[in-house]
Short mmCIF file of C-alpha atoms and ligand atoms in Angstrom, two decimals:
data_model
loop_
_atom_site.label_atom_id
_atom_site.label_comp_id
_atom_site.label_asym_id
_atom_site.label_seq_id
_atom_site.Cartn_x
_atom_site.Cartn_y
_atom_site.Cartn_z
CA MET A 1 17.02 7.04 -58.44
CA LYS A 2 16.20 11.16 -58.27
CA LYS A 3 12.45 11.44 -57.25
CA ASP A 4 10.23 14.08 -57.49
CA PHE A 5 10.01 15.76 -54.18
CA ILE A 6 9.01 19.14 -52.29
CA LEU A 7 11.37 21.17 -50.20
CA ILE A 8 10.04 23.01 -47.20
CA LEU A 9 11.73 25.52 -45.58
CA ASP A 10 11.18 26.03 -41.87
CA PHE A 11 10.35 29.11 -40.50
CA GLY A 12 9.73 28.12 -36.70
CA SER A 13 6.37 26.98 -36.73
CA GLN A 14 5.00 24.21 -34.55
CA TYR A 15 3.43 22.71 -37.87
CA SER A 16 5.93 22.76 -40.32
CA HIS A 17 6.40 19.01 -39.75
CA MET A 18 2.65 18.21 -40.37
CA ILE A 19 3.12 19.96 -44.03
CA ALA A 20 6.02 17.62 -44.66
CA ARG A 21 3.87 14.40 -43.04
CA ARG A 22 0.64 15.63 -45.20
CA ILE A 23 2.66 15.58 -48.50
CA ARG A 24 4.11 12.50 -48.06
CA ASP A 25 0.75 11.01 -47.26
CA ILE A 26 -0.66 11.64 -50.36
CA GLY A 27 2.35 10.18 -52.03
CA VAL A 28 5.15 12.50 -52.80
CA TYR A 29 8.77 12.97 -50.87
CA THR A 30 9.39 16.15 -48.83
CA LEU A 31 12.49 17.45 -47.05
CA LEU A 32 12.05 19.82 -44.33
CA TYR A 33 15.17 22.42 -43.70
CA ASN A 34 15.45 25.04 -41.51
CA TYR A 35 15.57 28.40 -43.35
CA ASN A 36 18.88 29.40 -42.79
CA GLU A 37 20.64 25.70 -42.86
CA ILE A 38 20.07 25.43 -46.96
CA SER A 39 21.76 28.12 -49.31
CA ILE A 40 19.92 28.78 -52.74
CA SER A 41 22.77 26.96 -54.61
CA HIS A 42 22.40 24.19 -52.48
CA ILE A 43 18.34 24.37 -52.89
CA ILE A 44 19.55 24.23 -57.08
CA SER A 45 21.46 21.22 -56.85
CA LYS A 46 19.06 19.48 -55.18
CA GLN A 47 16.44 20.22 -57.79
CA PRO A 48 13.12 20.25 -56.03
CA LYS A 49 9.82 20.31 -57.94
CA GLY A 50 8.17 22.84 -55.74
CA LEU A 51 9.35 24.97 -52.60
CA ILE A 52 7.08 25.55 -49.16
CA LEU A 53 7.56 28.58 -46.80
CA SER A 54 6.18 27.91 -43.71
CA GLY A 55 4.48 29.65 -40.68
CA GLY A 56 6.29 30.95 -37.87
CA PRO A 57 6.34 32.61 -34.76
CA PHE A 58 7.66 35.89 -35.76
CA SER A 59 6.35 39.66 -36.57
CA ILE A 60 7.88 40.67 -40.14
CA TYR A 61 9.62 43.86 -39.32
CA GLU A 62 10.95 42.42 -35.59
CA LYS A 63 14.58 42.79 -34.96
CA GLY A 64 16.05 39.53 -36.25
CA SER A 65 13.37 37.76 -37.82
CA PRO A 66 14.08 35.29 -40.11
CA LEU A 67 14.48 36.18 -44.00
CA ILE A 68 15.38 34.76 -47.05
CA SER A 69 17.18 36.28 -50.37
CA LYS A 70 14.92 37.53 -52.89
CA ASN A 71 16.83 35.33 -55.45
CA ILE A 72 14.70 32.58 -54.27
CA PHE A 73 12.32 33.92 -56.28
CA GLN A 74 14.41 33.48 -59.75
CA LEU A 75 14.55 29.65 -59.32
CA ASN A 76 11.74 29.21 -61.54
CA ILE A 77 10.19 26.52 -59.40
CA PRO A 78 6.47 27.10 -57.97
CA ILE A 79 6.74 28.64 -54.42
CA PHE A 80 3.90 28.12 -52.14
CA GLY A 81 3.68 30.75 -48.85
CA ILE A 82 1.79 29.68 -45.53
CA CYS A 83 1.07 32.31 -42.64
CA TYR A 84 4.45 33.63 -42.21
CA GLY A 85 5.75 32.60 -45.47
CA MET A 86 2.79 34.17 -47.18
CA GLN A 87 3.91 37.55 -44.95
CA LEU A 88 7.48 36.96 -45.78
CA ILE A 89 6.70 37.11 -49.75
CA SER A 90 4.80 39.85 -49.55
CA PHE A 91 7.26 41.90 -47.74
CA LEU A 92 10.35 40.63 -50.22
CA PHE A 93 8.23 41.73 -52.81
CA GLY A 94 7.66 45.32 -51.22
CA GLY A 95 4.01 44.79 -49.99
CA LYS A 96 3.43 45.92 -46.29
CA ILE A 97 2.15 43.73 -43.33
CA LYS A 98 0.29 44.71 -40.49
CA LYS A 99 -0.67 43.68 -37.30
CA SER A 100 -4.52 41.99 -37.63
CA LYS A 101 -7.24 44.18 -35.78
CA SER A 102 -7.54 40.78 -33.63
CA LYS A 103 -5.16 37.96 -33.54
CA GLU A 104 -6.98 35.49 -35.14
CA TYR A 105 -6.70 31.21 -33.67
CA GLY A 106 -8.80 28.87 -34.58
CA LYS A 107 -11.72 28.31 -37.39
CA SER A 108 -12.68 30.97 -39.48
CA TYR A 109 -14.68 30.90 -42.88
CA PHE A 110 -12.86 31.07 -45.94
CA ILE A 111 -14.24 32.57 -49.14
CA ILE A 112 -12.70 31.86 -52.60
CA ASP A 113 -12.33 35.20 -54.61
CA HIS A 114 -10.84 33.52 -57.86
CA PRO A 115 -12.41 29.88 -58.11
CA ASN A 116 -10.51 29.23 -61.62
CA ASN A 117 -6.90 29.54 -59.83
CA SER A 118 -5.18 26.28 -59.75
CA LEU A 119 -4.55 26.10 -56.00
CA PHE A 120 -8.50 26.13 -55.16
CA HIS A 121 -9.22 23.23 -58.33
CA GLY A 122 -12.40 21.21 -56.95
CA ILE A 123 -12.87 23.33 -53.39
CA PRO A 124 -16.26 25.14 -52.83
CA ASP A 125 -16.16 28.65 -52.56
CA LYS A 126 -16.68 28.70 -48.85
CA SER A 127 -15.24 26.26 -46.43
CA ILE A 128 -13.65 26.29 -43.14
CA VAL A 129 -9.95 26.93 -42.43
CA TRP A 130 -7.68 26.97 -39.52
CA MET A 131 -5.94 30.56 -38.71
CA SER A 132 -3.45 31.33 -36.26
CA HIS A 133 -1.99 34.82 -36.69
CA PHE A 134 -1.52 37.98 -35.20
CA ASP A 135 -0.01 39.87 -38.39
CA GLU A 136 -1.29 39.86 -41.76
CA VAL A 137 -0.75 41.10 -45.64
CA LYS A 138 -2.16 44.66 -45.81
CA ASN A 139 -1.52 45.34 -49.42
CA ILE A 140 -0.10 43.44 -51.87
CA PRO A 141 2.40 43.95 -54.53
CA LYS A 142 1.97 44.77 -58.07
CA GLU A 143 2.23 41.81 -59.73
CA PHE A 144 -0.07 39.92 -57.14
CA SER A 145 -3.93 39.43 -56.97
CA VAL A 146 -5.95 38.50 -53.88
CA ILE A 147 -7.82 35.09 -54.45
CA GLY A 148 -9.25 34.78 -51.21
CA HIS A 149 -10.39 36.40 -47.98
CA THR A 150 -12.37 35.72 -44.35
CA SER A 151 -14.71 38.31 -42.80
CA SER A 152 -11.88 39.35 -40.55
CA CYS A 153 -8.82 39.37 -43.16
CA ASP A 154 -9.09 40.74 -46.52
CA ILE A 155 -6.06 39.28 -47.91
CA ALA A 156 -6.01 35.38 -46.82
CA ALA A 157 -4.47 34.25 -50.11
CA PHE A 158 -2.90 35.54 -53.18
CA SER A 159 -1.23 34.35 -56.13
CA HIS A 160 1.50 35.55 -58.72
CA ILE A 161 -0.09 36.18 -62.19
CA SER A 162 3.25 34.97 -64.11
CA LYS A 163 5.85 33.41 -61.46
CA ASN A 164 3.75 30.41 -60.05
CA ILE A 165 3.61 31.88 -56.51
CA TYR A 166 0.72 31.36 -54.16
CA ALA A 167 0.28 32.05 -50.56
CA VAL A 168 -2.35 31.68 -47.78
CA GLN A 169 -3.05 33.16 -44.25
CA PHE A 170 -4.28 29.87 -43.00
CA HIS A 171 -2.92 26.44 -42.51
CA PRO A 172 -3.61 24.25 -44.86
CA GLU A 173 -1.37 21.30 -43.13
CA VAL A 174 -3.91 21.25 -39.97
CA LYS A 175 -6.81 19.17 -40.07
CA ASN A 176 -9.28 21.46 -38.85
CA THR A 177 -8.96 23.41 -42.29
CA GLU A 178 -11.65 21.21 -44.01
CA TYR A 179 -10.03 21.23 -47.58
CA GLY A 180 -6.37 21.42 -46.57
CA ILE A 181 -5.39 18.47 -48.02
CA SER A 182 -7.36 19.34 -51.68
CA ILE A 183 -4.93 22.63 -51.38
CA LEU A 184 -1.96 20.75 -50.94
CA LYS A 185 -2.67 18.10 -53.47
CA ASN A 186 -3.37 21.11 -55.80
CA PHE A 187 -0.17 22.58 -55.28
CA VAL A 188 1.84 19.56 -55.50
CA PHE A 189 0.32 17.66 -58.51
CA HIS A 190 -1.64 20.29 -60.38
CA ILE A 191 0.88 23.00 -59.99
CA CYS A 192 4.54 21.65 -59.29
CA LYS A 193 3.47 18.39 -61.68
CA CYS A 194 4.74 15.85 -58.96
CA ASN A 195 4.50 12.24 -59.65
CA LEU A 196 3.50 10.28 -56.89
CA ASN A 197 6.41 8.45 -55.85
CA TRP A 198 6.44 7.85 -51.81
CA LYS A 199 5.28 4.09 -50.97
CA LEU A 200 6.05 2.66 -47.89
CA ASN A 201 6.27 -0.95 -48.96
CA ASN A 202 8.66 -0.06 -51.80
CA PHE A 203 10.34 1.49 -49.26
CA VAL A 204 10.76 -1.65 -47.46
CA GLN A 205 12.48 -3.86 -49.88
CA ASN A 206 14.46 -1.38 -51.55
CA THR A 207 16.16 -0.85 -47.56
CA ILE A 208 16.60 -4.52 -47.14
CA ASP A 209 18.46 -5.21 -50.44
CA ASN A 210 20.59 -1.77 -49.70
CA ILE A 211 21.66 -2.87 -46.98
CA LYS A 212 22.43 -6.61 -47.88
CA LYS A 213 24.76 -5.34 -50.68
CA ARG A 214 26.18 -2.64 -48.14
CA VAL A 215 27.34 -4.89 -45.80
CA ASP A 216 28.07 -7.91 -47.51
CA GLN A 217 30.08 -10.15 -45.23
CA LYS A 218 30.80 -7.82 -42.40
CA LYS A 219 29.06 -7.40 -39.31
CA VAL A 220 26.44 -4.46 -37.61
CA ILE A 221 26.18 -3.75 -34.03
CA LEU A 222 22.67 -1.86 -32.61
CA GLY A 223 22.14 -0.37 -29.63
CA PHE A 224 18.71 -1.55 -29.26
CA SER A 225 16.15 0.24 -26.65
CA GLY A 226 13.15 -2.23 -27.45
CA GLY A 227 11.31 1.11 -28.52
CA VAL A 228 9.31 1.28 -31.58
CA ASP A 229 12.35 2.68 -33.59
CA SER A 230 15.11 0.50 -32.69
CA PHE A 231 12.93 -2.59 -33.18
CA VAL A 232 11.74 -2.01 -36.56
CA THR A 233 15.55 -0.89 -37.27
CA ALA A 234 16.48 -4.46 -36.18
CA TYR A 235 13.95 -6.35 -37.70
CA ILE A 236 14.65 -4.89 -41.05
CA ILE A 237 18.28 -4.97 -40.82
CA HIS A 238 17.92 -8.83 -39.46
CA LYS A 239 15.87 -9.25 -42.11
CA ALA A 240 18.64 -8.56 -44.68
CA ILE A 241 21.59 -9.96 -42.89
CA GLY A 242 20.32 -12.39 -40.55
CA ASN A 243 22.76 -13.25 -37.78
CA SER A 244 25.42 -10.73 -38.69
CA LEU A 245 23.02 -8.24 -36.92
CA ASN A 246 24.29 -8.05 -33.44
CA CYS A 247 22.06 -6.20 -30.75
CA ILE A 248 23.05 -5.21 -27.68
CA PHE A 249 20.43 -3.90 -24.81
CA VAL A 250 21.99 -1.88 -21.93
CA ASP A 251 19.93 -2.85 -18.94
CA THR A 252 20.51 0.36 -16.72
CA GLY A 253 18.13 -0.62 -13.84
CA LEU A 254 16.47 2.18 -14.90
CA LEU A 255 13.85 0.51 -16.89
CA LEU A 256 9.79 -0.16 -16.32
CA LYS A 257 8.90 -3.49 -14.54
CA THR A 258 7.14 -4.71 -17.69
CA GLU A 259 10.02 -4.88 -20.11
CA LYS A 260 10.36 -8.08 -21.28
CA ILE A 261 12.83 -7.58 -24.05
CA SER A 262 14.20 -10.89 -24.42
CA SER A 263 10.94 -12.45 -24.98
CA LEU A 264 9.94 -10.12 -27.50
CA CYS A 265 12.75 -10.39 -29.61
CA LYS A 266 13.16 -14.26 -29.17
CA LYS A 267 9.15 -14.07 -30.87
CA MET A 268 10.41 -12.26 -33.51
CA ASN A 269 13.36 -14.38 -34.16
CA PHE A 270 16.18 -12.09 -33.73
CA PRO A 271 19.17 -12.51 -31.18
CA ILE A 272 19.63 -9.88 -28.77
CA LYS A 273 22.52 -9.57 -26.02
CA ILE A 274 21.27 -8.12 -22.51
CA ILE A 275 24.27 -6.47 -20.38
CA ASN A 276 23.06 -6.46 -16.90
CA ALA A 277 25.18 -2.82 -15.66
CA LYS A 278 22.42 -2.00 -13.11
CA ASN A 279 24.89 -1.61 -10.26
CA HIS A 280 27.22 0.46 -12.48
CA PHE A 281 24.72 3.05 -13.41
CA LEU A 282 23.31 3.21 -9.77
CA SER A 283 26.76 4.02 -8.68
CA LYS A 284 27.35 6.86 -11.47
CA LEU A 285 24.40 8.51 -10.28
CA THR A 286 24.48 8.11 -6.59
CA GLY A 287 24.46 11.66 -5.15
CA ILE A 288 23.63 13.07 -8.28
CA VAL A 289 20.65 15.71 -7.97
CA ASP A 290 20.87 18.02 -11.51
CA PRO A 291 18.67 16.87 -14.02
CA GLU A 292 21.13 17.54 -16.67
CA MET A 293 23.96 16.06 -14.95
CA LYS A 294 21.96 12.61 -14.72
CA ARG A 295 21.31 12.78 -18.31
CA LYS A 296 24.84 13.30 -19.29
CA ILE A 297 25.91 10.69 -16.81
CA ILE A 298 23.25 8.05 -18.49
CA GLY A 299 24.20 9.09 -21.72
CA LYS A 300 28.15 8.65 -21.21
CA GLU A 301 27.65 5.16 -19.23
CA PHE A 302 25.41 3.96 -22.02
CA LEU A 303 27.88 4.32 -24.81
CA TYR A 304 30.82 2.99 -22.56
CA ILE A 305 29.03 -0.17 -21.98
CA PHE A 306 28.05 -0.62 -25.48
CA GLN A 307 31.33 0.00 -26.92
CA LYS A 308 32.94 -2.36 -24.26
CA GLU A 309 30.44 -4.95 -25.64
CA SER A 310 31.02 -4.04 -29.50
CA GLU A 311 34.81 -4.86 -29.09
CA LYS A 312 34.34 -8.00 -28.14
CA ILE A 313 32.48 -8.85 -31.52
CA LYS A 314 35.14 -9.50 -34.77
CA ASN A 315 34.59 -8.06 -38.03
CA VAL A 316 31.93 -5.26 -37.07
CA GLU A 317 32.31 -2.26 -39.78
CA PHE A 318 28.98 -0.80 -39.10
CA LEU A 319 26.93 0.70 -36.44
CA ALA A 320 23.14 0.79 -36.96
CA GLN A 321 20.70 3.40 -35.31
CA GLY A 322 17.33 3.73 -35.04
CA THR A 323 17.41 7.43 -35.92
CA ILE A 324 13.88 9.08 -37.51
CA TYR A 325 13.63 12.02 -39.37
CA SER A 326 12.12 14.03 -36.53
CA ASP A 327 15.25 12.90 -34.82
CA ILE A 328 17.16 14.57 -37.55
CA ILE A 329 15.21 17.36 -37.72
CA GLU A 330 15.19 18.50 -34.17
CA SER A 331 19.07 17.89 -33.92
CA SER A 332 19.79 20.17 -37.11
CA GLY A 333 17.07 22.52 -36.75
CA PHE A 334 15.97 25.15 -34.58
CA SER A 335 17.87 24.03 -31.51
CA LYS A 336 21.29 24.98 -33.36
CA THR A 337 20.16 28.81 -34.12
CA SER A 338 19.72 31.41 -31.75
CA ILE A 339 15.75 31.54 -32.25
CA SER A 340 15.21 28.46 -29.79
CA TYR A 341 16.91 27.46 -26.56
CA SER A 342 18.14 24.06 -25.79
CA ILE A 343 15.51 22.39 -23.12
CA LYS A 344 16.94 19.49 -22.33
CA SER A 345 20.01 17.33 -23.90
CA HIS A 346 18.77 14.11 -25.48
CA HIS A 347 20.26 10.96 -24.26
CA ASN A 348 20.52 9.65 -27.77
CA VAL A 349 21.72 12.16 -29.67
CA GLY A 350 24.67 13.29 -27.79
CA GLY A 351 27.42 12.12 -29.91
CA LEU A 352 29.70 9.10 -30.44
CA PRO A 353 32.96 8.38 -28.69
CA LYS A 354 36.00 8.22 -31.24
CA THR A 355 35.94 4.46 -31.76
CA LEU A 356 32.73 3.87 -32.56
CA MET A 357 32.93 7.12 -34.79
CA LYS A 358 35.11 4.99 -37.45
CA LEU A 359 32.51 2.75 -37.98
CA LYS A 360 29.99 3.54 -40.50
CA LEU A 361 26.30 4.30 -39.96
CA ILE A 362 23.50 2.42 -40.83
CA GLU A 363 20.05 3.96 -40.20
CA PRO A 364 17.49 2.49 -42.20
CA LEU A 365 14.71 4.82 -40.76
CA LYS A 366 16.13 8.35 -41.03
CA GLU A 367 14.00 9.64 -44.04
CA LEU A 368 10.84 8.49 -41.58
CA PHE A 369 8.63 9.85 -39.54
CA LYS A 370 7.21 8.16 -36.56
CA ASP A 371 3.64 7.17 -37.89
CA GLU A 372 5.47 5.98 -41.31
CA VAL A 373 7.61 3.64 -38.90
CA ARG A 374 4.33 2.31 -37.37
CA LYS A 375 2.95 1.53 -40.48
CA ILE A 376 6.12 -0.34 -41.97
CA GLY A 377 5.79 -2.11 -38.68
CA GLU A 378 2.47 -3.32 -39.25
CA GLU A 379 3.10 -4.45 -42.81
CA LEU A 380 6.14 -6.38 -41.85
CA GLY A 381 3.65 -8.14 -39.05
CA LEU A 382 5.50 -6.59 -35.89
CA PRO A 383 3.06 -7.15 -32.78
CA LYS A 384 1.17 -3.98 -31.94
CA GLU A 385 2.26 -3.89 -28.61
CA ILE A 386 5.64 -2.63 -29.70
CA LEU A 387 4.39 -0.58 -32.72
CA TYR A 388 2.04 1.53 -30.28
CA ARG A 389 4.18 1.47 -27.25
CA HIS A 390 4.04 4.83 -25.42
CA PRO A 391 7.53 6.24 -25.99
CA PHE A 392 10.15 5.53 -22.83
CA PRO A 393 12.95 8.22 -22.72
CA GLY A 394 16.37 6.94 -23.04
CA PRO A 395 17.31 7.78 -19.31
CA GLY A 396 14.59 5.58 -18.38
CA LEU A 397 13.24 6.09 -14.73
CA GLY A 398 16.47 8.39 -13.87
CA ILE A 399 14.70 11.42 -14.97
CA ARG A 400 11.47 10.37 -13.44
CA ILE A 401 13.06 10.41 -9.91
CA ILE A 402 13.16 13.82 -8.99
CA GLY A 403 16.11 14.52 -7.35
CA GLU A 404 18.57 11.92 -6.24
CA ILE A 405 18.12 8.59 -6.95
CA ASN A 406 18.53 5.42 -5.04
CA GLU A 407 17.67 1.53 -4.96
CA GLU A 408 14.62 2.18 -2.94
CA LYS A 409 13.05 5.13 -5.15
CA ILE A 410 13.77 3.31 -8.03
CA SER A 411 11.65 0.02 -6.99
CA LEU A 412 8.91 2.44 -5.52
CA LEU A 413 8.43 4.25 -8.93
CA LYS A 414 8.63 0.71 -10.86
CA GLU A 415 5.65 -0.45 -8.47
CA ALA A 416 3.39 2.14 -9.47
CA GLU A 417 4.35 2.12 -12.90
CA ASN A 418 3.35 -1.03 -13.19
CA ILE A 419 -0.12 -0.50 -11.75
CA LEU A 420 -0.97 2.40 -14.07
CA SER A 421 0.11 0.36 -16.64
CA GLN A 422 -2.32 -2.54 -15.98
CA GLU A 423 -5.10 -0.11 -15.34
CA LEU A 424 -4.23 1.71 -18.78
CA LYS A 425 -5.30 -1.35 -20.28
CA ASN A 426 -8.14 -2.52 -17.72
CA TYR A 427 -9.81 0.79 -18.66
CA ASP A 428 -8.95 0.05 -22.57
CA ILE A 429 -7.29 3.95 -22.53
CA TYR A 430 -3.80 2.94 -23.17
CA ASN A 431 -4.53 4.05 -27.10
CA PHE A 432 -6.23 6.95 -26.02
CA VAL A 433 -3.61 8.71 -24.82
CA SER A 434 0.08 9.50 -26.15
CA GLN A 435 1.96 8.96 -23.43
CA ALA A 436 1.16 8.40 -19.29
CA PHE A 437 3.54 7.95 -16.38
CA ILE A 438 4.40 8.34 -12.81
CA VAL A 439 6.86 10.75 -11.36
CA LEU A 440 8.46 10.62 -7.88
CA LEU A 441 9.04 13.92 -5.88
CA PRO A 442 11.90 13.76 -3.00
CA ILE A 443 8.68 15.23 -1.17
CA LYS A 444 7.39 13.30 1.91
CA SER A 445 4.47 14.03 3.30
CA VAL A 446 1.68 13.01 6.32
CA GLY A 447 -1.16 10.53 5.93
CA ILE A 448 -3.08 7.79 7.64
CA LYS A 449 -3.08 4.09 5.93
CA GLY A 450 -5.02 1.56 8.72
CA ASP A 451 -5.05 3.88 11.27
CA LYS A 452 -1.55 4.56 11.31
CA ARG A 453 0.56 7.82 10.50
CA THR A 454 2.48 7.69 7.17
CA TYR A 455 5.40 9.92 6.24
CA GLU A 456 5.84 8.78 2.40
CA TYR A 457 6.88 9.94 -0.66
CA THR A 458 4.07 12.01 -3.49
CA ALA A 459 3.78 10.74 -6.66
CA ILE A 460 2.68 12.58 -9.71
CA LEU A 461 0.56 10.76 -12.64
CA ARG A 462 1.56 12.49 -15.91
CA ALA A 463 -0.75 12.05 -18.98
CA ILE A 464 -0.72 13.94 -22.23
CA ASN A 465 -2.14 13.87 -25.88
CA THR A 466 -0.13 14.99 -28.65
CA GLU A 467 0.19 14.60 -32.35
CA ASP A 468 4.06 15.01 -32.46
CA PHE A 469 5.25 15.63 -28.61
CA MET A 470 6.68 19.08 -29.67
CA THR A 471 3.60 20.24 -28.27
CA ALA A 472 0.82 18.42 -26.14
CA THR A 473 -2.12 18.91 -23.89
CA PHE A 474 -2.74 17.14 -20.53
CA SER A 475 -5.08 14.00 -21.11
CA HIS A 476 -8.73 14.44 -19.71
CA LEU A 477 -8.70 11.28 -17.85
CA SER A 478 -12.25 10.48 -15.90
CA TYR A 479 -12.48 11.00 -12.28
CA ASP A 480 -13.04 7.54 -11.83
CA PHE A 481 -9.73 6.38 -13.44
CA LEU A 482 -7.49 8.91 -11.64
CA GLU A 483 -9.48 7.47 -8.25
CA LYS A 484 -8.53 4.05 -9.13
CA ILE A 485 -4.67 4.68 -9.97
CA SER A 486 -4.68 7.00 -6.43
CA ASN A 487 -6.31 4.08 -4.55
CA ARG A 488 -4.01 1.15 -5.93
CA ILE A 489 -1.02 2.93 -5.65
CA ILE A 490 -1.48 3.79 -2.28
CA ASN A 491 -2.68 0.80 -1.14
CA GLU A 492 -0.18 -1.51 -2.90
CA VAL A 493 2.79 0.65 -2.73
CA ASP A 494 4.50 1.23 0.87
CA GLY A 495 6.41 4.13 0.37
CA ILE A 496 3.93 6.27 -1.65
CA ASN A 497 0.94 7.74 0.54
CA ARG A 498 -0.29 10.94 -2.00
CA ILE A 499 -0.65 10.88 -5.49
CA ALA A 500 -1.26 14.48 -7.78
CA TYR A 501 -2.17 14.82 -11.32
CA ASP A 502 -0.06 17.08 -13.75
CA ILE A 503 -2.76 19.56 -15.48
CA THR A 504 -0.12 21.50 -17.33
CA SER A 505 0.36 21.24 -21.26
CA LYS A 506 3.33 21.51 -23.41
CA PRO A 507 4.61 24.19 -23.39
CA PRO A 508 4.70 25.92 -20.86
CA SER A 509 5.91 22.52 -19.23
CA THR A 510 7.88 19.86 -21.13
CA ILE A 511 6.42 16.17 -21.04
CA GLU A 512 8.76 14.86 -18.80
CA TRP A 513 10.13 16.57 -15.60
CA GLU A 514 13.65 16.33 -15.93
P1 XMP B 601 9.93 16.60 -23.37
O1 XMP B 601 10.31 16.16 -21.79
O2 XMP B 601 11.24 17.01 -24.12
O3 XMP B 601 9.64 15.12 -24.27
O4 XMP B 601 8.70 17.28 -23.57
C1 XMP B 601 9.24 14.67 -25.44
C2 XMP B 601 9.33 13.28 -25.53
O5 XMP B 601 10.71 12.91 -25.76
C3 XMP B 601 10.78 11.85 -24.90
N1 XMP B 601 11.84 12.03 -24.25
C4 XMP B 601 13.46 11.17 -24.52
N2 XMP B 601 13.24 10.37 -25.38
N3 XMP B 601 15.69 10.19 -25.04
C5 XMP B 601 14.31 9.85 -25.67
O6 XMP B 601 14.48 8.80 -26.33
C6 XMP B 601 15.61 11.60 -23.97
O7 XMP B 601 16.53 11.79 -23.75
C7 XMP B 601 14.29 12.16 -23.88
N4 XMP B 601 13.96 12.93 -22.64
C8 XMP B 601 12.71 12.86 -23.36
C9 XMP B 601 9.84 11.96 -24.03
O8 XMP B 601 9.36 10.83 -23.05
C10 XMP B 601 8.87 12.92 -24.48
O9 XMP B 601 8.09 11.66 -25.05
#
């Protein structure tokens, strides 16, 4: 079924995903493409109802800044430029861009100059918007008119008189823009004339029906991690084909002490095979210090064991994965271009061995963002403790033990993690931080426990808040909580005698330490 949708071209803004999510939230399907990943003819063949050009961290005159062909304006579909997208439209039509008088980050008052413009339908003349730019449009090309300004930005919005092109310097997708959603709605419904078409409950039933038809009498295997995405994937597929689904859970020995996979699956009524591969992983990791090597070894061994197990099951024709839309964007987006660099090799996007590649893929969640997966999970009645779990990386504790991994360190880290998990719940703050965990350093220091000298490891508490895990700030936890964690770990875990709190945000640090 062909549905109305908005296509977003991403120029590298940290908010591009937010544009896609906000529009889905108002009931219209969106697709996000890296600006150089899709040609104009491909855009034409997809027939979007509207195009959005996102913001980005570039200056238009900078060497290598991302550009697109001016032919994009011949497509005869409405176009909306945001921040860099606005400057790009102006540039392509021959307008001039300049450095702003001062860099503008944060809230500004936006004044509408053309209240009758369709983009501003139902929006007051003066409202708060969120700015984040260092360049701005200096003068607009001929066919355009200025439709809004702020005290420090004379051209904060413009539109093309006849071509259905609109642009704003601020970010309507960011919550701090008071009428941001209304502006997006005006673009999507009034200007692009999209129909409401994105409803999650229809999605679940359609997906179940499609899987049933596609799999028929064959079997499906799924590498089950116990995270939200693989849990919802398994649940949906199990609803479609029952026990033709074979979930395989590889216990690498690098999991949290609190993992109770088999009981959770029993509760949800789908079968799972647990493979104990603790010794295998430990032996492969012995002596390895380099973080990327660890990630690669864990990823490779995981696939090796998963493959061996799946070969034992007859009539398997499909491989299911809990891929979600942000995994697809991240593995095909800017990371493949020269614009950003690969920071870490992610465990679950490493590529499949040949034998598994022969299988057909089932990825029921690949169009959804994480919050949509959670909404679906709630509708399906899955337990909140699974849906709202903090993310846990594929390589597990292997990348939270800095330096060499051994049995002693794994056990210390598991004890410390267990205390953290209990206290996050006791203090009722589990749901107020996006992710919290302990990192074990390979550094020992001197301390005193019960009048005796100790020489033990140092552990780091890391807790962050984020919406999308691409950027994050460290959580502002109370001293009382920090003190509790420190006291409990030092008193209860023999082998750790010092705790520090990580107060860096992402960027510049990443969330995990390796
Ligand atoms: P970083 O450390 O890159 O982490 O800021 C961002 C988020 O991704 C999680 N993470 C992973 N998840 N496989 C995963 O499934 C991995 O290899 C992996 N590495 C990091 C991390 O916990 C955080 O939530």
